[in-house]
CSV table of N, CA and C in Angstrom, one decimal:
chain,number,residue,atom,x,y,z
A,116,MET,N,143.8,156.5,25.7
A,116,MET,CA,145.0,156.8,25.1
A,116,MET,C,144.8,157.7,23.9
A,117,LYS,N,145.5,158.8,23.9
A,117,LYS,CA,145.4,159.7,22.7
A,117,LYS,C,146.6,159.7,21.8
A,118,ILE,N,146.3,159.6,20.5
A,118,ILE,CA,147.3,159.5,19.5
A,118,ILE,C,147.0,160.7,18.6
A,119,LEU,N,148.0,161.6,18.4
A,119,LEU,CA,147.9,162.6,17.3
A,119,LEU,C,148.5,162.0,16.1
A,120,MET,N,147.8,162.1,15.0
A,120,MET,CA,148.2,161.5,13.7
A,120,MET,C,148.4,162.6,12.7
A,121,GLY,N,149.6,162.7,12.1
A,121,GLY,CA,149.9,163.7,11.1
A,121,GLY,C,149.3,163.6,9.8
A,122,THR,N,147.9,163.6,9.7
A,122,THR,CA,147.2,163.5,8.5
A,122,THR,C,145.7,163.8,8.7
A,123,MET,N,145.0,164.1,7.7
A,123,MET,CA,143.6,164.2,7.7
A,123,MET,C,142.9,163.1,6.9
A,124,ASN,N,143.8,162.2,6.3
A,124,ASN,CA,143.3,161.1,5.5
A,124,ASN,C,142.6,160.1,6.3
A,125,PRO,N,141.3,159.9,6.1
A,125,PRO,CA,140.5,159.0,6.9
A,125,PRO,C,140.9,157.5,6.9
A,126,GLY,N,141.5,157.1,5.7
A,126,GLY,CA,142.0,155.7,5.7
A,126,GLY,C,143.2,155.5,6.6
A,127,LYS,N,144.1,156.4,6.5
A,127,LYS,CA,145.3,156.3,7.4
A,127,LYS,C,144.9,156.4,8.9
A,128,ILE,N,144.0,157.3,9.2
A,128,ILE,CA,143.5,157.4,10.6
A,128,ILE,C,142.9,156.1,11.1
A,129,GLU,N,142.1,155.5,10.2
A,129,GLU,CA,141.4,154.2,10.6
A,129,GLU,C,142.5,153.1,10.8
A,130,ALA,N,143.5,153.1,9.9
A,130,ALA,CA,144.6,152.1,10.0
A,130,ALA,C,145.3,152.3,11.3
A,131,CYS,N,145.6,153.5,11.7
A,131,CYS,CA,146.3,153.8,13.0
A,131,CYS,C,145.4,153.3,14.1
A,132,ARG,N,144.2,153.7,14.1
A,132,ARG,CA,143.2,153.3,15.2
A,132,ARG,C,143.2,151.7,15.3
A,133,LYS,N,143.1,151.1,14.2
A,133,LYS,CA,143.0,149.6,14.1
A,133,LYS,C,144.2,149.0,14.7
A,134,ALA,N,145.4,149.5,14.3
A,134,ALA,CA,146.7,148.9,14.8
A,134,ALA,C,146.9,149.1,16.3
A,135,PHE,N,146.7,150.3,16.8
A,135,PHE,CA,146.8,150.6,18.2
A,135,PHE,C,145.8,149.9,19.0
A,136,SER,N,144.6,149.7,18.5
A,136,SER,CA,143.6,149.0,19.3
A,136,SER,C,143.9,147.5,19.5
A,137,LYS,N,144.8,146.9,18.7
A,137,LYS,CA,145.2,145.5,18.9
A,137,LYS,C,145.9,145.4,20.3
A,138,TYR,N,146.6,146.5,20.7
A,138,TYR,CA,147.5,146.4,21.9
A,138,TYR,C,147.1,147.3,23.0
A,139,PHE,N,146.3,148.3,22.8
A,139,PHE,CA,145.9,149.3,23.8
A,139,PHE,C,144.4,149.5,23.9
A,140,ASP,N,144.0,149.9,25.1
A,140,ASP,CA,142.5,150.1,25.3
A,140,ASP,C,142.2,151.6,25.1
A,141,ASP,N,141.0,151.9,24.8
A,141,ASP,CA,140.4,153.3,24.7
A,141,ASP,C,141.3,154.1,23.8
A,142,VAL,N,141.5,153.7,22.6
A,142,VAL,CA,142.3,154.4,21.6
A,142,VAL,C,141.5,155.5,21.0
A,143,GLU,N,142.1,156.8,21.0
A,143,GLU,CA,141.5,157.9,20.4
A,143,GLU,C,142.6,158.5,19.4
A,144,VAL,N,142.2,158.6,18.1
A,144,VAL,CA,143.2,159.1,17.1
A,144,VAL,C,142.6,160.4,16.6
A,145,GLU,N,143.4,161.4,16.7
A,145,GLU,CA,143.0,162.8,16.2
A,145,GLU,C,143.9,163.1,15.1
A,146,GLY,N,143.4,163.4,13.9
A,146,GLY,CA,144.1,163.8,12.7
A,146,GLY,C,144.4,165.3,12.7
A,147,VAL,N,145.7,165.6,12.4
A,147,VAL,CA,146.1,167.0,12.3
A,147,VAL,C,146.9,167.1,11.0
A,148,LYS,N,146.5,168.1,10.2
A,148,LYS,CA,147.3,168.4,9.0
A,148,LYS,C,148.6,169.1,9.3
A,149,VAL,N,149.7,168.4,8.9
A,149,VAL,CA,151.0,168.9,9.1
A,149,VAL,C,151.8,168.7,7.8
A,150,SER,N,152.9,169.4,7.7
A,150,SER,CA,153.8,169.3,6.5
A,150,SER,C,154.6,168.0,6.6
A,151,LEU,N,154.9,167.4,5.4
A,151,LEU,CA,155.8,166.3,5.4
A,151,LEU,C,157.2,166.7,4.9
A,152,ASP,N,157.4,167.9,4.4
A,152,ASP,CA,158.7,168.5,4.0
A,152,ASP,C,159.5,167.6,3.1
A,153,VAL,N,158.8,166.8,2.2
A,153,VAL,CA,159.5,166.1,1.1
A,153,VAL,C,158.5,166.2,-0.1
A,154,PRO,N,158.9,165.8,-1.3
A,154,PRO,CA,158.0,165.9,-2.4
A,154,PRO,C,156.7,165.2,-2.2
A,155,ASP,N,155.6,165.6,-2.9
A,155,ASP,CA,154.3,164.9,-2.7
A,155,ASP,C,154.4,163.4,-3.0
A,156,GLN,N,155.3,163.0,-4.0
A,156,GLN,CA,155.5,161.6,-4.2
A,156,GLN,C,156.9,161.3,-3.7
A,157,PRO,N,157.0,160.9,-2.5
A,157,PRO,CA,158.4,160.5,-1.9
A,157,PRO,C,159.0,159.3,-2.7
A,158,VAL,N,160.3,159.4,-2.8
A,158,VAL,CA,161.0,158.3,-3.5
A,158,VAL,C,162.2,157.9,-2.6
A,159,ASN,N,162.4,156.6,-2.5
A,159,ASN,CA,163.5,156.0,-1.7
A,159,ASN,C,163.5,156.6,-0.2
A,160,LYS,N,164.6,157.1,0.3
A,160,LYS,CA,164.7,157.5,1.7
A,160,LYS,C,163.7,158.6,2.0
A,161,GLU,N,163.2,159.3,1.1
A,161,GLU,CA,162.2,160.4,1.3
A,161,GLU,C,160.9,159.8,1.9
A,162,VAL,N,160.6,158.5,1.6
A,162,VAL,CA,159.4,157.9,2.2
A,162,VAL,C,159.4,157.9,3.7
A,163,PHE,N,160.5,157.4,4.2
A,163,PHE,CA,160.7,157.4,5.7
A,163,PHE,C,160.8,158.8,6.2
A,164,GLN,N,161.6,159.6,5.5
A,164,GLN,CA,161.8,161.0,6.0
A,164,GLN,C,160.5,161.7,6.1
A,165,GLY,N,159.6,161.5,5.1
A,165,GLY,CA,158.3,162.2,5.2
A,165,GLY,C,157.5,161.9,6.4
A,166,ALA,N,157.5,160.6,6.8
A,166,ALA,CA,156.8,160.2,8.0
A,166,ALA,C,157.4,160.8,9.2
A,167,LYS,N,158.8,160.7,9.3
A,167,LYS,CA,159.5,161.3,10.4
A,167,LYS,C,159.3,162.8,10.5
A,168,ASN,N,159.3,163.5,9.4
A,168,ASN,CA,159.0,164.9,9.4
A,168,ASN,C,157.6,165.3,9.9
A,169,ARG,N,156.7,164.5,9.5
A,169,ARG,CA,155.3,164.7,10.0
A,169,ARG,C,155.2,164.6,11.5
A,170,VAL,N,155.9,163.6,12.0
A,170,VAL,CA,155.9,163.4,13.5
A,170,VAL,C,156.6,164.6,14.2
A,171,LYS,N,157.7,165.0,13.6
A,171,LYS,CA,158.4,166.2,14.2
A,171,LYS,C,157.5,167.4,14.1
A,172,ASN,N,156.8,167.7,13.0
A,172,ASN,CA,156.0,168.8,12.9
A,172,ASN,C,154.7,168.7,13.7
A,173,LEU,N,154.3,167.5,14.0
A,173,LEU,CA,153.1,167.2,14.8
A,173,LEU,C,153.5,167.5,16.3
A,174,ILE,N,154.6,167.2,16.7
A,174,ILE,CA,155.1,167.5,18.1
A,174,ILE,C,155.2,169.0,18.3
A,175,LYS,N,155.7,169.7,17.3
A,175,LYS,CA,155.8,171.1,17.3
A,175,LYS,C,154.4,171.7,17.4
A,176,TYR,N,153.5,171.2,16.6
A,176,TYR,CA,152.1,171.7,16.6
A,176,TYR,C,151.5,171.5,18.0
A,177,ALA,N,151.7,170.4,18.6
A,177,ALA,CA,151.1,170.0,19.9
A,177,ALA,C,151.7,171.0,21.0
A,178,LYS,N,153.0,171.3,21.0
A,178,LYS,CA,153.6,172.2,21.9
A,178,LYS,C,153.0,173.6,21.7
A,179,GLU,N,152.9,174.1,20.5
A,179,GLU,CA,152.4,175.4,20.2
A,179,GLU,C,151.0,175.6,20.6
A,180,ASN,N,150.2,174.5,20.5
A,180,ASN,CA,148.8,174.6,20.8
A,180,ASN,C,148.3,173.9,22.1
A,181,ASN,N,149.3,173.6,22.9
A,181,ASN,CA,149.0,173.1,24.3
A,181,ASN,C,148.1,171.8,24.2
A,182,VAL,N,148.5,170.9,23.2
A,182,VAL,CA,147.8,169.7,23.0
A,182,VAL,C,148.6,168.5,23.6
A,183,GLU,N,148.1,167.7,24.4
A,183,GLU,CA,148.8,166.6,25.0
A,183,GLU,C,148.4,165.3,24.3
A,184,ALA,N,149.3,164.4,24.1
A,184,ALA,CA,149.1,163.1,23.5
A,184,ALA,C,150.0,162.1,24.1
A,185,ASP,N,149.6,160.8,24.0
A,185,ASP,CA,150.5,159.7,24.4
A,185,ASP,C,151.5,159.3,23.3
A,186,PHE,N,151.0,159.4,22.1
A,186,PHE,CA,151.8,159.1,20.9
A,186,PHE,C,151.6,160.1,19.8
A,187,TYR,N,152.6,160.3,19.0
A,187,TYR,CA,152.6,161.1,17.8
A,187,TYR,C,152.9,160.2,16.7
A,188,ALA,N,152.1,160.1,15.7
A,188,ALA,CA,152.2,159.1,14.6
A,188,ALA,C,152.0,159.7,13.2
A,189,ALA,N,152.7,159.1,12.2
A,189,ALA,CA,152.5,159.5,10.9
A,189,ALA,C,152.7,158.3,9.9
A,190,SER,N,152.1,158.4,8.8
A,190,SER,CA,152.3,157.4,7.8
A,190,SER,C,152.6,158.1,6.4
A,191,GLU,N,153.5,157.5,5.7
A,191,GLU,CA,153.8,158.0,4.4
A,191,GLU,C,153.9,156.9,3.4
A,192,ALA,N,153.4,157.1,2.2
A,192,ALA,CA,153.5,156.1,1.1
A,192,ALA,C,154.5,156.6,0.1
A,193,GLY,N,155.2,155.7,-0.6
A,193,GLY,CA,156.1,156.2,-1.6
A,193,GLY,C,156.7,155.0,-2.3
A,194,ILE,N,157.6,155.3,-3.3
A,194,ILE,CA,158.1,154.2,-4.1
A,194,ILE,C,159.6,154.1,-3.8
A,195,THR,N,160.2,152.9,-3.9
A,195,THR,CA,161.6,152.7,-3.6
A,195,THR,C,162.1,151.6,-4.5
A,196,ASN,N,163.4,151.8,-4.9
A,196,ASN,CA,164.1,150.7,-5.6
A,196,ASN,C,165.4,150.4,-4.8
A,197,LEU,N,165.5,150.7,-3.5
A,197,LEU,CA,166.7,150.5,-2.8
A,197,LEU,C,167.0,149.1,-2.5
A,198,LEU,N,166.0,148.2,-2.4
A,198,LEU,CA,166.2,146.8,-2.1
A,198,LEU,C,166.3,145.9,-3.3
A,199,THR,N,165.9,146.4,-4.4
A,199,THR,CA,165.8,145.7,-5.7
A,199,THR,C,165.9,146.6,-6.8
A,200,ASP,N,166.1,146.1,-8.0
A,200,ASP,CA,166.1,147.0,-9.2
A,200,ASP,C,164.7,147.5,-9.6
A,201,GLU,N,163.7,146.7,-9.1
A,201,GLU,CA,162.3,147.1,-9.5
A,201,GLU,C,161.8,148.2,-8.5
A,202,TRP,N,160.9,148.9,-8.9
A,202,TRP,CA,160.2,150.0,-8.1
A,202,TRP,C,159.1,149.3,-7.3
A,203,ILE,N,159.1,149.5,-6.0
A,203,ILE,CA,158.1,149.0,-5.1
A,203,ILE,C,157.4,150.1,-4.4
A,204,ASP,N,156.1,150.0,-4.3
A,204,ASP,CA,155.3,151.0,-3.5
A,204,ASP,C,155.2,150.4,-2.0
A,205,VAL,N,155.5,151.2,-1.0
A,205,VAL,CA,155.4,150.8,0.4
A,205,VAL,C,154.8,151.9,1.2
A,206,ASN,N,154.3,151.6,2.3
A,206,ASN,CA,153.8,152.5,3.3
A,206,ASN,C,154.7,152.4,4.5
A,207,THR,N,155.2,153.6,5.0
A,207,THR,CA,156.0,153.7,6.2
A,207,THR,C,155.3,154.4,7.3
A,208,VAL,N,155.7,154.1,8.5
A,208,VAL,CA,155.1,154.7,9.7
A,208,VAL,C,156.3,155.2,10.6
A,209,ALA,N,156.1,156.3,11.2
A,209,ALA,CA,157.0,156.8,12.3
A,209,ALA,C,156.1,157.1,13.5
A,210,ILE,N,156.5,156.7,14.6
A,210,ILE,CA,155.8,156.9,15.9
A,210,ILE,C,156.8,157.4,16.9
A,211,GLU,N,156.4,158.4,17.7
A,211,GLU,CA,157.2,158.8,18.9
A,211,GLU,C,156.2,158.9,20.1
A,212,ARG,N,156.7,158.2,21.1
A,212,ARG,CA,155.9,158.2,22.4
A,212,ARG,C,156.2,159.5,23.1
A,213,LYS,N,155.3,159.9,24.0
A,213,LYS,CA,155.5,161.2,24.7
A,213,LYS,C,156.8,161.2,25.5
A,214,ASP,N,157.4,160.1,25.8
A,214,ASP,CA,158.7,160.0,26.6
A,214,ASP,C,159.9,160.1,25.6
A,215,GLY,N,159.6,160.2,24.3
A,215,GLY,CA,160.7,160.4,23.3
A,215,GLY,C,161.1,159.1,22.6
A,216,LEU,N,160.6,157.9,23.0
A,216,LEU,CA,161.0,156.7,22.4
A,216,LEU,C,160.4,156.7,21.0
A,217,LYS,N,161.2,156.4,20.0
A,217,LYS,CA,160.8,156.5,18.6
A,217,LYS,C,160.8,155.1,17.9
A,218,SER,N,160.0,154.9,16.9
A,218,SER,CA,160.0,153.7,16.2
A,218,SER,C,159.6,153.9,14.7
A,219,VAL,N,159.9,153.0,13.9
A,219,VAL,CA,159.4,153.1,12.5
A,219,VAL,C,158.9,151.7,12.1
A,220,GLY,N,158.1,151.6,11.0
A,220,GLY,CA,157.6,150.4,10.5
A,220,GLY,C,157.4,150.5,9.0
A,221,VAL,N,157.3,149.4,8.3
A,221,VAL,CA,157.0,149.4,6.9
A,221,VAL,C,156.1,148.3,6.5
A,222,SER,N,155.3,148.5,5.5
A,222,SER,CA,154.3,147.5,5.1
A,222,SER,C,154.9,146.6,4.0
A,223,GLN,N,154.1,145.6,3.7
A,223,GLN,CA,154.4,144.9,2.5
A,223,GLN,C,154.4,145.9,1.3
A,224,GLY,N,154.9,145.5,0.2
A,224,GLY,CA,155.0,146.4,-1.0
A,224,GLY,C,154.5,145.7,-2.2
A,225,PHE,N,154.3,146.4,-3.3
A,225,PHE,CA,154.0,145.8,-4.6
A,225,PHE,C,154.7,146.6,-5.7
A,226,MET,N,155.0,145.8,-6.7
A,226,MET,CA,155.9,146.3,-7.8
A,226,MET,C,155.0,147.3,-8.7
A,227,ILE,N,155.7,148.4,-9.1
A,227,ILE,CA,155.1,149.3,-10.0
A,227,ILE,C,155.7,148.9,-11.4
A,228,PRO,N,154.9,148.7,-12.4
A,228,PRO,CA,155.4,148.3,-13.7
A,228,PRO,C,156.3,149.5,-14.3
A,229,ASP,N,157.4,149.1,-14.9
A,229,ASP,CA,158.3,150.1,-15.4
A,229,ASP,C,157.6,151.2,-16.2
A,230,ARG,N,156.6,150.9,-17.0
A,230,ARG,CA,156.0,151.9,-17.9
A,230,ARG,C,155.3,153.0,-17.1
A,231,TYR,N,155.0,152.8,-15.8
A,231,TYR,CA,154.3,153.8,-15.0
A,231,TYR,C,155.2,154.6,-14.1
A,232,VAL,N,156.5,154.2,-13.9
A,232,VAL,CA,157.3,154.8,-12.9
A,232,VAL,C,157.5,156.3,-13.1
A,233,ASP,N,157.8,156.7,-14.3
A,233,ASP,CA,158.0,158.2,-14.5
A,233,ASP,C,156.7,158.9,-14.2
A,234,GLU,N,155.6,158.4,-14.6
A,234,GLU,CA,154.3,159.1,-14.3
A,234,GLU,C,154.1,159.2,-12.8
A,235,VAL,N,154.4,158.1,-12.1
A,235,VAL,CA,154.2,158.1,-10.6
A,235,VAL,C,155.1,159.1,-10.0
A,236,LYS,N,156.4,159.2,-10.4
A,236,LYS,CA,157.3,160.1,-9.8
A,236,LYS,C,156.9,161.6,-10.1
A,237,GLU,N,156.3,161.8,-11.2
A,237,GLU,CA,155.8,163.1,-11.6
A,237,GLU,C,154.5,163.6,-10.9
A,238,LYS,N,153.6,162.6,-10.8
A,238,LYS,CA,152.2,163.0,-10.4
A,238,LYS,C,151.8,162.4,-9.1
A,239,GLU,N,152.4,161.3,-8.6
A,239,GLU,CA,151.9,160.5,-7.4
A,239,GLU,C,151.2,159.3,-7.9
A,240,LEU,N,151.4,158.2,-7.1
A,240,LEU,CA,150.8,156.9,-7.4
A,240,LEU,C,149.3,157.0,-7.4
A,241,GLY,N,148.8,157.8,-6.5
A,241,GLY,CA,147.3,157.9,-6.4
A,241,GLY,C,146.6,158.4,-7.6
A,242,HIS,N,147.3,159.3,-8.4
A,242,HIS,CA,146.7,159.8,-9.6
A,242,HIS,C,146.7,158.7,-10.7
A,243,LEU,N,147.7,157.8,-10.7
A,243,LEU,CA,147.8,156.7,-11.6
A,243,LEU,C,146.7,155.7,-11.3
A,244,MET,N,146.5,155.4,-10.0
A,244,MET,CA,145.5,154.4,-9.6
A,244,MET,C,144.1,154.9,-9.9
A,245,ASP,N,143.9,156.2,-9.6
A,245,ASP,CA,142.6,156.8,-9.9
A,245,ASP,C,142.3,156.6,-11.4
A,246,ARG,N,143.3,156.9,-12.2
A,246,ARG,CA,143.1,156.8,-13.7
A,246,ARG,C,142.9,155.4,-14.1
A,247,LEU,N,143.7,154.5,-13.7
A,247,LEU,CA,143.6,153.1,-14.1
A,247,LEU,C,142.3,152.4,-13.7
A,248,PHE,N,141.9,152.8,-12.5
A,248,PHE,CA,140.7,152.1,-11.9
A,248,PHE,C,139.5,153.0,-11.9
A,249,SER,N,139.5,154.1,-12.6
A,249,SER,CA,138.3,155.0,-12.7
A,249,SER,C,137.8,155.4,-11.4
A,250,GLY,N,138.7,155.7,-10.5
A,250,GLY,CA,138.4,156.1,-9.1
A,250,GLY,C,138.6,157.6,-8.9
A,251,LYS,N,138.2,158.0,-7.7
A,251,LYS,CA,138.5,159.4,-7.2
A,251,LYS,C,138.9,159.3,-5.8
A,252,ASP,N,140.2,159.7,-5.6
A,252,ASP,CA,140.7,159.7,-4.2
A,252,ASP,C,140.7,158.3,-3.6
A,253,LEU,N,141.1,157.3,-4.4
A,253,LEU,CA,141.2,155.9,-3.9
A,253,LEU,C,142.1,155.8,-2.7
A,254,GLY,N,143.1,156.6,-2.6
A,254,GLY,CA,144.1,156.6,-1.5
A,254,GLY,C,143.5,156.9,-0.2
A,255,LYS,N,142.3,157.5,-0.2
A,255,LYS,CA,141.7,157.9,1.1
A,255,LYS,C,140.7,156.8,1.6
A,256,THR,N,140.6,155.8,0.8
A,256,THR,CA,139.7,154.6,1.2
A,256,THR,C,140.5,153.3,1.0
A,257,LYS,N,140.0,152.5,0.1
A,257,LYS,CA,140.7,151.2,-0.1
A,257,LYS,C,141.9,151.2,-0.9
A,258,GLY,N,142.2,152.3,-1.6
A,258,GLY,CA,143.4,152.4,-2.4
A,258,GLY,C,143.3,151.5,-3.7
A,259,GLY,N,144.2,151.8,-4.6
A,259,GLY,CA,144.3,151.1,-5.8
A,259,GLY,C,144.8,149.6,-5.6
A,260,ILE,N,145.4,149.4,-4.5
A,260,ILE,CA,145.9,148.1,-4.1
A,260,ILE,C,144.7,147.1,-4.0
A,261,SER,N,143.6,147.6,-3.6
A,261,SER,CA,142.4,146.8,-3.4
A,261,SER,C,141.9,146.3,-4.8
A,262,SER,N,142.0,147.2,-5.8
A,262,SER,CA,141.7,146.7,-7.2
A,262,SER,C,142.7,145.8,-7.7
A,263,LEU,N,144.0,146.0,-7.4
A,263,LEU,CA,145.1,145.2,-7.9
A,263,LEU,C,145.0,143.8,-7.3
A,264,THR,N,144.6,143.7,-6.0
A,264,THR,CA,144.5,142.3,-5.4
A,264,THR,C,143.1,141.7,-5.4
A,265,LYS,N,142.2,142.3,-6.2
A,265,LYS,CA,140.8,141.8,-6.3
A,265,LYS,C,140.2,141.8,-4.9
A,266,GLY,N,140.4,142.9,-4.2
A,266,GLY,CA,139.8,143.0,-2.9
A,266,GLY,C,140.4,142.3,-1.7
A,267,GLU,N,141.5,141.7,-1.9
A,267,GLU,CA,142.2,140.9,-0.8
A,267,GLU,C,143.0,141.8,0.2
A,268,VAL,N,143.5,142.9,-0.3
A,268,VAL,CA,144.3,143.8,0.5
A,268,VAL,C,143.9,145.2,0.2
A,269,SER,N,143.7,146.0,1.2
A,269,SER,CA,143.3,147.4,1.0
A,269,SER,C,144.5,148.3,1.5
A,270,ARG,N,144.4,149.6,1.1
A,270,ARG,CA,145.4,150.5,1.6
A,270,ARG,C,145.4,150.6,3.2
A,271,ILE,N,144.2,150.5,3.7
A,271,ILE,CA,144.1,150.5,5.2
A,271,ILE,C,144.9,149.3,5.7
A,272,ASP,N,144.8,148.1,5.1
A,272,ASP,CA,145.5,147.0,5.5
A,272,ASP,C,147.0,147.2,5.5
A,273,MET,N,147.5,147.8,4.4
A,273,MET,CA,148.9,148.1,4.3
A,273,MET,C,149.4,149.1,5.4
A,274,VAL,N,148.7,150.1,5.6
A,274,VAL,CA,149.1,151.1,6.6
A,274,VAL,C,149.0,150.5,8.0
A,275,ASP,N,147.9,149.7,8.3
A,275,ASP,CA,147.8,149.0,9.5
A,275,ASP,C,149.0,148.1,9.7
A,276,GLN,N,149.4,147.4,8.7
A,276,GLN,CA,150.6,146.5,8.8
A,276,GLN,C,151.8,147.3,9.2
A,277,ALA,N,152.0,148.5,8.6
A,277,ALA,CA,153.2,149.3,8.9
A,277,ALA,C,153.1,149.8,10.3
A,278,PHE,N,151.9,150.2,10.8
A,278,PHE,CA,151.8,150.6,12.2
A,278,PHE,C,152.1,149.4,13.1
A,279,THR,N,151.6,148.3,12.8
A,279,THR,CA,151.8,147.1,13.6
A,279,THR,C,153.3,146.8,13.8
A,280,MET,N,154.0,147.0,12.7
A,280,MET,CA,155.5,146.8,12.7
A,280,MET,C,156.2,147.8,13.6
A,281,ALA,N,155.7,149.1,13.5
A,281,ALA,CA,156.3,150.1,14.3
A,281,ALA,C,155.9,150.0,15.8
A,282,LEU,N,154.8,149.4,16.1
A,282,LEU,CA,154.3,149.2,17.5
A,282,LEU,C,155.1,148.1,18.2
A,283,ILE,N,155.8,147.3,17.5
A,283,ILE,CA,156.7,146.3,18.1
A,283,ILE,C,157.5,146.9,19.2
A,284,THR,N,158.1,148.1,19.0
A,284,THR,CA,158.9,148.7,19.9
A,284,THR,C,158.2,149.0,21.3
A,285,TYR,N,156.9,149.3,21.2
A,285,TYR,CA,156.2,149.7,22.4
A,285,TYR,C,155.5,148.5,23.1
A,286,ILE,N,155.2,147.5,22.4
A,286,ILE,CA,154.6,146.3,23.0
A,286,ILE,C,155.6,145.3,23.5
A,287,ASN,N,156.9,145.6,23.2
A,287,ASN,CA,158.0,144.8,23.7
A,287,ASN,C,159.0,145.8,24.4
A,288,ASP,N,158.4,146.7,25.1
A,288,ASP,CA,159.2,147.9,25.7
A,288,ASP,C,160.5,147.5,26.3
A,289,ASP,N,160.6,146.4,27.1
A,289,ASP,CA,161.8,146.1,27.8
A,289,ASP,C,163.0,145.8,26.8
A,290,MET,N,162.7,145.3,25.7
A,290,MET,CA,163.8,145.0,24.7
A,290,MET,C,164.4,146.3,24.2
A,291,TRP,N,163.7,147.4,24.2
A,291,TRP,CA,164.3,148.7,23.7
A,291,TRP,C,164.8,149.6,24.8
A,292,LYS,N,164.8,149.2,26.0
A,292,LYS,CA,165.3,150.0,27.1
A,292,LYS,C,166.8,149.7,27.3
């Protein structure tokens, strides 16, 4: 099974492979750099829109380059305060199967302290995490969440969870027909 993933981020690609492998055999994930068409630090609905835009741009890329895939997938992280007054960081996923069936999923989230929200909106959460935890490109590996949870949860875990939630549509196919 071939999945085109709208990123070159190795952590996101690994999370995609991990989630799909729970339900499907012979999973191959190929990362492709595509545009998300929202700000680098998505806020509120832009978080889902960024993932959906990546999938749309991935399908366009595949058609233009004669690339076939069973699924087109993307993950986007961002902050939201739509469900509560506090700002929460979440990972979202959008998936489209080759027959056009679409799904979305979201991970657990964690609160961003008020004193950091403006910095995150301006520069991206990854810059803040790298600064706070003396890292470099933490978002491409375990993420700042690994430091915040003392190693209990990694960014790969959060993206895997969002993928698992999105895959519900395909592993329970009859419910969505």
